[in-house]
Short mmCIF file of C-alpha atoms in Angstrom, two decimals:
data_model
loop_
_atom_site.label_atom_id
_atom_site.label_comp_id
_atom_site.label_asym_id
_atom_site.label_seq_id
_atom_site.Cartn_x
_atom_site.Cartn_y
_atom_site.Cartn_z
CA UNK O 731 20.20 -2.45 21.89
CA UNK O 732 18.28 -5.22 20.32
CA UNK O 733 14.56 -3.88 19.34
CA UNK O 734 11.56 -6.18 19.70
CA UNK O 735 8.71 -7.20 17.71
CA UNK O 736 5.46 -5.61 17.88
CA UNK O 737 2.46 -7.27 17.33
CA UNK O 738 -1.59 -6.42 16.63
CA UNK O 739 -4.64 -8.54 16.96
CA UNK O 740 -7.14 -7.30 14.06
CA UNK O 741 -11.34 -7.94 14.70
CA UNK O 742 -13.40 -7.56 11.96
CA UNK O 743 -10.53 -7.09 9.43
CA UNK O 744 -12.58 -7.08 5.83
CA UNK O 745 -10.15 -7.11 3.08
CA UNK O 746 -6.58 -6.30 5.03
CA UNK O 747 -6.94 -2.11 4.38
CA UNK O 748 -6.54 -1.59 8.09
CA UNK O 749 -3.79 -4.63 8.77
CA UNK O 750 -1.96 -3.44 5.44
CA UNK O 751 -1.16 -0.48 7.00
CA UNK O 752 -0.46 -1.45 10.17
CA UNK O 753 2.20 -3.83 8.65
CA UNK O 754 3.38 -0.69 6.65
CA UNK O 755 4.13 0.87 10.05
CA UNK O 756 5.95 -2.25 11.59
CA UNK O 757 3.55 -4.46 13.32
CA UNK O 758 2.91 -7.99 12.83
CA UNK O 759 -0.05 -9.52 12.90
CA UNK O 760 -0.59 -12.36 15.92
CA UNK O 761 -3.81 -12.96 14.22
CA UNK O 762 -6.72 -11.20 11.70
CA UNK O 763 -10.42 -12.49 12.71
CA UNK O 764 -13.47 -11.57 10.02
CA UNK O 765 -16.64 -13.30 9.41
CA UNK O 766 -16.97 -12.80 5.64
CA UNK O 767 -15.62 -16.06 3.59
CA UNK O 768 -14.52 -13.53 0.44
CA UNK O 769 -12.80 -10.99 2.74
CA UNK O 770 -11.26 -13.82 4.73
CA UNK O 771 -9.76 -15.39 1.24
CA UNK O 772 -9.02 -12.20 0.36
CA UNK O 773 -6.48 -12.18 3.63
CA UNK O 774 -4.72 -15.13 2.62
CA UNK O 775 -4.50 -14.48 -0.97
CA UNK O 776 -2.52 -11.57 -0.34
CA UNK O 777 -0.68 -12.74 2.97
CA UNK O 778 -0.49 -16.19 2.98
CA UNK O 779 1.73 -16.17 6.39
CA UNK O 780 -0.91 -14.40 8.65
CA UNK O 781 -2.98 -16.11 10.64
CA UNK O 782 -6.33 -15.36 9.41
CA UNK O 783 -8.99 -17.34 11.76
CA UNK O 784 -11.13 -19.65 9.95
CA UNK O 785 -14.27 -20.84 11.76
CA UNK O 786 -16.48 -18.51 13.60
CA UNK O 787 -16.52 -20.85 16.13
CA UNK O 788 -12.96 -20.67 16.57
CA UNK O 789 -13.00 -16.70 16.53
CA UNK O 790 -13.64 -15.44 12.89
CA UNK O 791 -17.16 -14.35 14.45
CA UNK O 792 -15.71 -12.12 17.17
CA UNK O 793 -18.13 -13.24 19.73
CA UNK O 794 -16.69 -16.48 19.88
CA UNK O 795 -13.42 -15.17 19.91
CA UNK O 796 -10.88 -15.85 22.98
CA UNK O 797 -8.73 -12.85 24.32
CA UNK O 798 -7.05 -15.01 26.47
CA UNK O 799 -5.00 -16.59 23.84
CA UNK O 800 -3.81 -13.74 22.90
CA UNK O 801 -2.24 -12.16 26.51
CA UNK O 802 0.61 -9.86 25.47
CA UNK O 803 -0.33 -8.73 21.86
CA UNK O 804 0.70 -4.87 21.87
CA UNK O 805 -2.21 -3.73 19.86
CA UNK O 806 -5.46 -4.66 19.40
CA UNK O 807 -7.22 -2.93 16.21
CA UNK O 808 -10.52 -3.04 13.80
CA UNK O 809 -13.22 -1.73 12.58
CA UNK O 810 -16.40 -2.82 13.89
CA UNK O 811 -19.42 -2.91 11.46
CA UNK O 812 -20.27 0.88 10.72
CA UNK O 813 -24.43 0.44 10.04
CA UNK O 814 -25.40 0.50 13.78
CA UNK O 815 -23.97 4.06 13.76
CA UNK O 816 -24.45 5.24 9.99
CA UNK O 817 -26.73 8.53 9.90
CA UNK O 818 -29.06 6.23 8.20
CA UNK O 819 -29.19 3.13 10.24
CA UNK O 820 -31.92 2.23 12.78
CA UNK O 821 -31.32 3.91 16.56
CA UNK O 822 -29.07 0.87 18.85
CA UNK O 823 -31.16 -0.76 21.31
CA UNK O 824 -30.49 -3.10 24.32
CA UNK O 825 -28.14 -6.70 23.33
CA UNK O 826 -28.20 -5.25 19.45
CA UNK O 827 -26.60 -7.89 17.89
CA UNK O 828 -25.47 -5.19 15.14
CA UNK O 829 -23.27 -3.94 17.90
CA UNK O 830 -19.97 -5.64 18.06
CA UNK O 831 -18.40 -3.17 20.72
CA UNK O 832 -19.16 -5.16 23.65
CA UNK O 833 -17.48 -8.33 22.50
CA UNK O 834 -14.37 -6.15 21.75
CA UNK O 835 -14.16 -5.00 25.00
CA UNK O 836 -14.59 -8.08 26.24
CA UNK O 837 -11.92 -9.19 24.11
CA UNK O 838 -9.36 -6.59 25.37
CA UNK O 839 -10.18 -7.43 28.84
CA UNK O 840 -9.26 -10.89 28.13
CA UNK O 841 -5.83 -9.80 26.35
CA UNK O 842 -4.57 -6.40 27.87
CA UNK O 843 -3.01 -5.07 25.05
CA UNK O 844 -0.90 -1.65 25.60
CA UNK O 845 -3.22 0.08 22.84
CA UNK O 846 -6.49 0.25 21.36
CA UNK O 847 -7.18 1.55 17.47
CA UNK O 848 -10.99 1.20 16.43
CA UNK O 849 -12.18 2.99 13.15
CA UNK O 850 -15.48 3.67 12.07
CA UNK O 851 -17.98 5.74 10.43
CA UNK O 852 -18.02 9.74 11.27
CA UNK O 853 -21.59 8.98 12.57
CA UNK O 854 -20.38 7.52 16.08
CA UNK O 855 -18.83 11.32 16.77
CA UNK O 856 -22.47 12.77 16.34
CA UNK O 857 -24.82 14.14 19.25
CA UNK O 858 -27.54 10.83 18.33
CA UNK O 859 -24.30 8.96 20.00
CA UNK O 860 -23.01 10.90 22.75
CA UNK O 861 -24.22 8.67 25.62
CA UNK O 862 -23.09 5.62 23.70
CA UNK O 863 -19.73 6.75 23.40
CA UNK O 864 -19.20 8.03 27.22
CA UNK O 865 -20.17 4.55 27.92
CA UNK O 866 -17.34 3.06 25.75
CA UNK O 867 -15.03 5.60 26.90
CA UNK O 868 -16.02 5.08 30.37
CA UNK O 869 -15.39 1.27 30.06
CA UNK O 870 -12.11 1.68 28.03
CA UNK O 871 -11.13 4.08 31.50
CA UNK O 872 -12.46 1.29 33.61
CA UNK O 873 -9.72 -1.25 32.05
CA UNK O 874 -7.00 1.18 32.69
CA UNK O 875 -6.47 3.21 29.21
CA UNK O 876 -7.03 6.48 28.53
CA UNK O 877 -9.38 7.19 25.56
CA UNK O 878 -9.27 9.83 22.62
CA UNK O 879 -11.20 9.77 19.18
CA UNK O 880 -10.74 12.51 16.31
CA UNK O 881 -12.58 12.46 13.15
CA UNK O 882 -9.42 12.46 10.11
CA UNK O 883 -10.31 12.58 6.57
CA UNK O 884 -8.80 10.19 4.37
CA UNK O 885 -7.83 12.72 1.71
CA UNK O 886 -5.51 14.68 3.94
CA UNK O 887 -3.26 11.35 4.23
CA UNK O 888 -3.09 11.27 0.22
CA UNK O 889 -6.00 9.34 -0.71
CA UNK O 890 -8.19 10.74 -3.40
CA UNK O 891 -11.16 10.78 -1.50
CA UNK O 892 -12.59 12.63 1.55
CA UNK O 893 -13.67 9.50 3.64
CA UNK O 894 -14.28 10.81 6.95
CA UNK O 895 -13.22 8.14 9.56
CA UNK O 896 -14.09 8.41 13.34
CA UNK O 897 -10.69 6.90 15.38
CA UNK O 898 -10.87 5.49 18.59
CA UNK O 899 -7.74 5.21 20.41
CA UNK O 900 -6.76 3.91 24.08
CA UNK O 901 -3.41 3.69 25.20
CA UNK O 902 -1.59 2.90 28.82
CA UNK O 903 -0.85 6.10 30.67
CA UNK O 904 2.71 5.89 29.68
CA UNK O 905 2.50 5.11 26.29
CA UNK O 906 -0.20 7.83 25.87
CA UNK O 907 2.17 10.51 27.20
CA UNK O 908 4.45 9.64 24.13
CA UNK O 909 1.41 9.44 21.53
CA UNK O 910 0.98 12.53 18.76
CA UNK O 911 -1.68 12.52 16.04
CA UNK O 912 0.20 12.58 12.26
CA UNK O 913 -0.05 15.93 10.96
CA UNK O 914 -2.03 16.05 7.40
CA UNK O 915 -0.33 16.07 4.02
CA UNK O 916 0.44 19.50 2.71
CA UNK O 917 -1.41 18.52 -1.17
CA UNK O 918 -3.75 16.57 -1.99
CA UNK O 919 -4.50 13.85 -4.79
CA UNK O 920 -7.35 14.33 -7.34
CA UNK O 921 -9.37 11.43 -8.93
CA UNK O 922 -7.71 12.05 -12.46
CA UNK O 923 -4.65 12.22 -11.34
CA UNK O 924 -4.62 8.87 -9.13
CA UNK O 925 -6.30 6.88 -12.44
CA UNK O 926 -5.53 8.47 -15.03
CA UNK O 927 -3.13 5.35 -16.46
CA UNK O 928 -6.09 3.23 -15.20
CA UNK O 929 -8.64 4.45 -17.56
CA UNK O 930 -6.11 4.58 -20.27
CA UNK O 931 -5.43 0.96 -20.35
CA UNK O 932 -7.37 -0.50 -22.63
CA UNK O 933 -6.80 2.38 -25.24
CA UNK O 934 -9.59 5.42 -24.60
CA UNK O 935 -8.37 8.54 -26.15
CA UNK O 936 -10.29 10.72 -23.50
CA UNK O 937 -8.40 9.50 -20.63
CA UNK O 938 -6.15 12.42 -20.64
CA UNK O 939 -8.95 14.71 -21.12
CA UNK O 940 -11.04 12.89 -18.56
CA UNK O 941 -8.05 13.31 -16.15
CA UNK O 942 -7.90 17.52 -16.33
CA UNK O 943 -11.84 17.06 -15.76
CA UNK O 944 -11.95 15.06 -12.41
CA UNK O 945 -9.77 17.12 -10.85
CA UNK O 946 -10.93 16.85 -7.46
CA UNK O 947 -11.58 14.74 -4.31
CA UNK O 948 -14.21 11.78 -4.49
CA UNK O 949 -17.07 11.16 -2.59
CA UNK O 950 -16.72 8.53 0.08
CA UNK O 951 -16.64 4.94 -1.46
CA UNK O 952 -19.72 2.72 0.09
CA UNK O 953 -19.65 -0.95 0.43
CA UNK O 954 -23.35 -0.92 0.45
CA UNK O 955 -25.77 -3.80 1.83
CA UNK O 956 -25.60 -7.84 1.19
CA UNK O 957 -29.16 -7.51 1.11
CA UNK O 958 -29.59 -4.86 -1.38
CA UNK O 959 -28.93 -5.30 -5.37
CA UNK O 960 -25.43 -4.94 -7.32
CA UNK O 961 -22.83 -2.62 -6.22
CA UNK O 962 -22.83 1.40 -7.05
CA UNK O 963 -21.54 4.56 -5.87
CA UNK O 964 -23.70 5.58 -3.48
CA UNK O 965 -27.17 7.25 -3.22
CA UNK O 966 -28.80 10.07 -5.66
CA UNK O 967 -26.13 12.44 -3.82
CA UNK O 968 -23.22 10.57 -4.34
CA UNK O 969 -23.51 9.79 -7.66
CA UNK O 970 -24.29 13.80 -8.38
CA UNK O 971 -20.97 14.34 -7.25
CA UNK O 972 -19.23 11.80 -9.24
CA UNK O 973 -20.69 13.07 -12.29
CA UNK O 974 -19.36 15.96 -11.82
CA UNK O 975 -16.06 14.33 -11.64
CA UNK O 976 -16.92 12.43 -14.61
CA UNK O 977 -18.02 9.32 -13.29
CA UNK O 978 -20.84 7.01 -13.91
CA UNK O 979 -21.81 6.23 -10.54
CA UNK O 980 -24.13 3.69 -11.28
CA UNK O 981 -22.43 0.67 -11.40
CA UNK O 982 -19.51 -0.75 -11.21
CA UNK O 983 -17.14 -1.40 -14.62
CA UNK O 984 -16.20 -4.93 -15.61
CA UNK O 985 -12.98 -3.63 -17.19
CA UNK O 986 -11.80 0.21 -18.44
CA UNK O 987 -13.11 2.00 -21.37
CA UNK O 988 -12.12 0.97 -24.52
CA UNK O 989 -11.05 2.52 -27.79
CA UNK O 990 -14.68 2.93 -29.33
CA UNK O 991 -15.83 4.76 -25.95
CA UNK O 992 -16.98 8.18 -26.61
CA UNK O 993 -13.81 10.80 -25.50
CA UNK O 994 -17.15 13.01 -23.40
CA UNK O 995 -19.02 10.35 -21.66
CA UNK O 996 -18.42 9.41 -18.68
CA UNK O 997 -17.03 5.78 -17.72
CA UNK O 998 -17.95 3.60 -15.15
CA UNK O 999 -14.82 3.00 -12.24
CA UNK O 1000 -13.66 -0.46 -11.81
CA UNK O 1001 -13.05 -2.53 -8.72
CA UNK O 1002 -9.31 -1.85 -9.15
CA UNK O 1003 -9.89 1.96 -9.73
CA UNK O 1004 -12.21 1.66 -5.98
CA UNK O 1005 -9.39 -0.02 -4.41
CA UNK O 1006 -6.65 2.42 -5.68
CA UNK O 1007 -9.12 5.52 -4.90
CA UNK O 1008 -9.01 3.57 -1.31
CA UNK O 1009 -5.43 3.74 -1.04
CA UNK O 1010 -5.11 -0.13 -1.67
CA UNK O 1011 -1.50 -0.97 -3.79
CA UNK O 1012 -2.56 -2.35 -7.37
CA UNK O 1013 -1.13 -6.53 -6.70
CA UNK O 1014 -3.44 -6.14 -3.97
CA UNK O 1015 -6.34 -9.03 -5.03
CA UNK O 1016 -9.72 -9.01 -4.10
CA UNK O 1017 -11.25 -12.09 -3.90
CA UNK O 1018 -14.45 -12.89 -4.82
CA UNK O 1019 -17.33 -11.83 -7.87
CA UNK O 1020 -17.39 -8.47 -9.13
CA UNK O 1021 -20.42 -7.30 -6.39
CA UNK O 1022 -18.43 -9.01 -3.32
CA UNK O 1023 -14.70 -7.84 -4.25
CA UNK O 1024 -16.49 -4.28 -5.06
CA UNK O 1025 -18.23 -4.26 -1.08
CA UNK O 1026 -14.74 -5.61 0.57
CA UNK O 1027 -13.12 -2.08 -1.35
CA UNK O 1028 -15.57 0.11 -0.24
CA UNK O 1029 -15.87 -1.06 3.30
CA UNK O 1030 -12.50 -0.90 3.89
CA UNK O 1031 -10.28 1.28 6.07
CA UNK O 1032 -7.67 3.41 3.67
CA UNK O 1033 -3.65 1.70 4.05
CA UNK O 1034 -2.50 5.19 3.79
CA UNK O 1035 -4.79 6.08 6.96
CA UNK O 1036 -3.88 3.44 9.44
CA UNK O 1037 -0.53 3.44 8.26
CA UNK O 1038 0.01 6.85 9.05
CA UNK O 1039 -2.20 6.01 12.43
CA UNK O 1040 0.06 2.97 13.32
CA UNK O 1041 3.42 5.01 12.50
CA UNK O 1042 2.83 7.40 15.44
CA UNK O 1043 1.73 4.94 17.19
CA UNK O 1044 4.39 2.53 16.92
CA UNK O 1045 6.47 5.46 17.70
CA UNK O 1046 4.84 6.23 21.11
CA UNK O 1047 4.76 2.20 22.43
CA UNK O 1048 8.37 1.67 20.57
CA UNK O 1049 10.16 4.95 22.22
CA UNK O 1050 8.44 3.85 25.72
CA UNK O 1051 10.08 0.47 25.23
CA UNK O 1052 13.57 2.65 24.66
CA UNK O 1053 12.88 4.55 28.16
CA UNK O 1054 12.52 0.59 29.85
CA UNK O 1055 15.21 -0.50 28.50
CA UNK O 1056 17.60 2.43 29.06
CA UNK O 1057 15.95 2.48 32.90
CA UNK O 1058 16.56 -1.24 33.41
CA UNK O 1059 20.37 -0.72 31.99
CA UNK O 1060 20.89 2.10 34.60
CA UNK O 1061 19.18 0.66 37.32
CA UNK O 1062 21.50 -2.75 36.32
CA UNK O 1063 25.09 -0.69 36.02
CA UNK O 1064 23.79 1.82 39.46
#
């Protein structure tokens, strides 16, 4: 019994953490839309075969995008911009252009996928939200999925970081019945232990030391604003929190300590240390300067956390196509 392709449509798809690990659990990509030029070269750096839309007017800004050319794509998946619905970000109002939700609907009422897989910040699950998110539940019920959203934190799908992710996900009644959330990891991964060979690479004898010290989970990575400076770790908070894991959290590292850097003070993480504290494979290349490749890491959606997403759901759209088949062949020999 011959198995058949199955295939995603990605919106807003940054730097390819999301799409990575959806091709980790078996799909292929029809196409990958994204506005950003860096995030977009990114894409084809890495995967020069997918079929990363260009122009915005041909569909790299969303709200150009047509559905319709997509009819029969299995999955449509992305993650919207998060600042509309970060704890800090200004209260949505009426035709917020912020707001890309309403041209994704639009866009899966043009294309009827079988399933729906949006990520975004944990602030979308809170009470400031509830009446947005009964509206985008009621219209995801209106095209004929059922909806479901848990909040998963990255770290319990072995990324070293807590990175608390709000899913979305709306299937077909009869691929829904077959859908189970992954179970966590049993262990987790600490921040010394995912880079320790990292900051040993250019020859700093406190690596190993530094490595027993930040033993623990990081702070959510933040991508941070266009309009605001150079790239850091976060707020006054944040970067607390890394210090206590031995980091420097303000700023970003051109390249690891070196052998003259003092074995107790704390070093600065590098754009490759983000993206492998994101769960991003090391030949994975970031395009762009230092600031933009540093804001395409820490806006991205963990590999290890939609991979583990896609698996079960692959498995719940790939088992229904077993049941057609198998129901087709009876029906056929009956």
């Amino acid at each position: 019994m011959e198995s058949r392709r199955h295939t995603v449509l990605e919106l807003c798809a940054g730097a390819g953490g999301q799409a990575l690990g959806l091709e980790q659990a078996g799909f292929e990509h029809v196409a990958l839309a994204e506005i950003d030029p860096d995030a977009r070269a990114t894409l084809r750096i890495n995967r020069p075969a997918w079929n990363v839309i260009e122009r915005p007017q041909d569909g790299a800004d969303i709200w150009q995008l047509n559905g319709r050319e997509f009819r029969g794509v299995d999955v449509v998946a992305g993650g919207v911009p998060c600042p509309p619905f970060s704890l800090a970000g200004k209260q949505l109002g009426p035709d917020d252009e912020r707001d890309l939700f309403p041209a994704a609907l639009r866009i899966i009422s043009e294309c009827r996928p079988r399933a729906v897989m949006f990520e975004n910040v944990r602030g979308l699950a809170g009470e400031r939200f509830r009446e947005y998110r009964t509206t985008l539940f009621r219209r995801l019920d209106q095209l004929g999925y059922i909806p479901q959203a848990r909040l998963v934190n990255a770290s319990d799908f072995g990324v070293p970081q807590l990175r608390p992710r709000y899913l979305i996900l709306a299937m077909r009644p009869e691929d829904f019945l077959r859908f189970r959330w992954p179970e966590p990891r049993a262990s987790r991964v600490t921040v010394g232990a995912a880079l320790e060979d990292l900051m040993a690479a250019n020859g700093w004898p406190g690596a190993a030391a530094w490595s027993r010290r930040a033993a623990g989970i990081a702070p959510t990575i933040v991508g941070g604003s266009k309009k605001h400076g150079g790239p850091d770790l976060g707020p006054t908070r944040a970067r607390r929190q890394w210090a206590q894991l031995g980091v420097d959290g303000l700023g970003i590292g051109a390249e690891p300590p070196g052998p003259d850097f003092p074995e107790d003070a704390r070093p600065k993480l590098t754009v490759r240390m983000a993206a492998r504290l994101q769960g991003f494979p090391d030949d994975w290349e970031f395009h762009g300067k230092k600031t933009s490749a540093y804001r395409q890491v820490g806006n991205a959606f963990p590999p290890p956390v939609a991979r583990a997403i896609g698996t079960a759901l692959m498995a719940a759209i790939a088992s229904r196509d077993v049941a057609r088949l198998m129901e087709t062949a009876a029906s056929a020999a009956g």
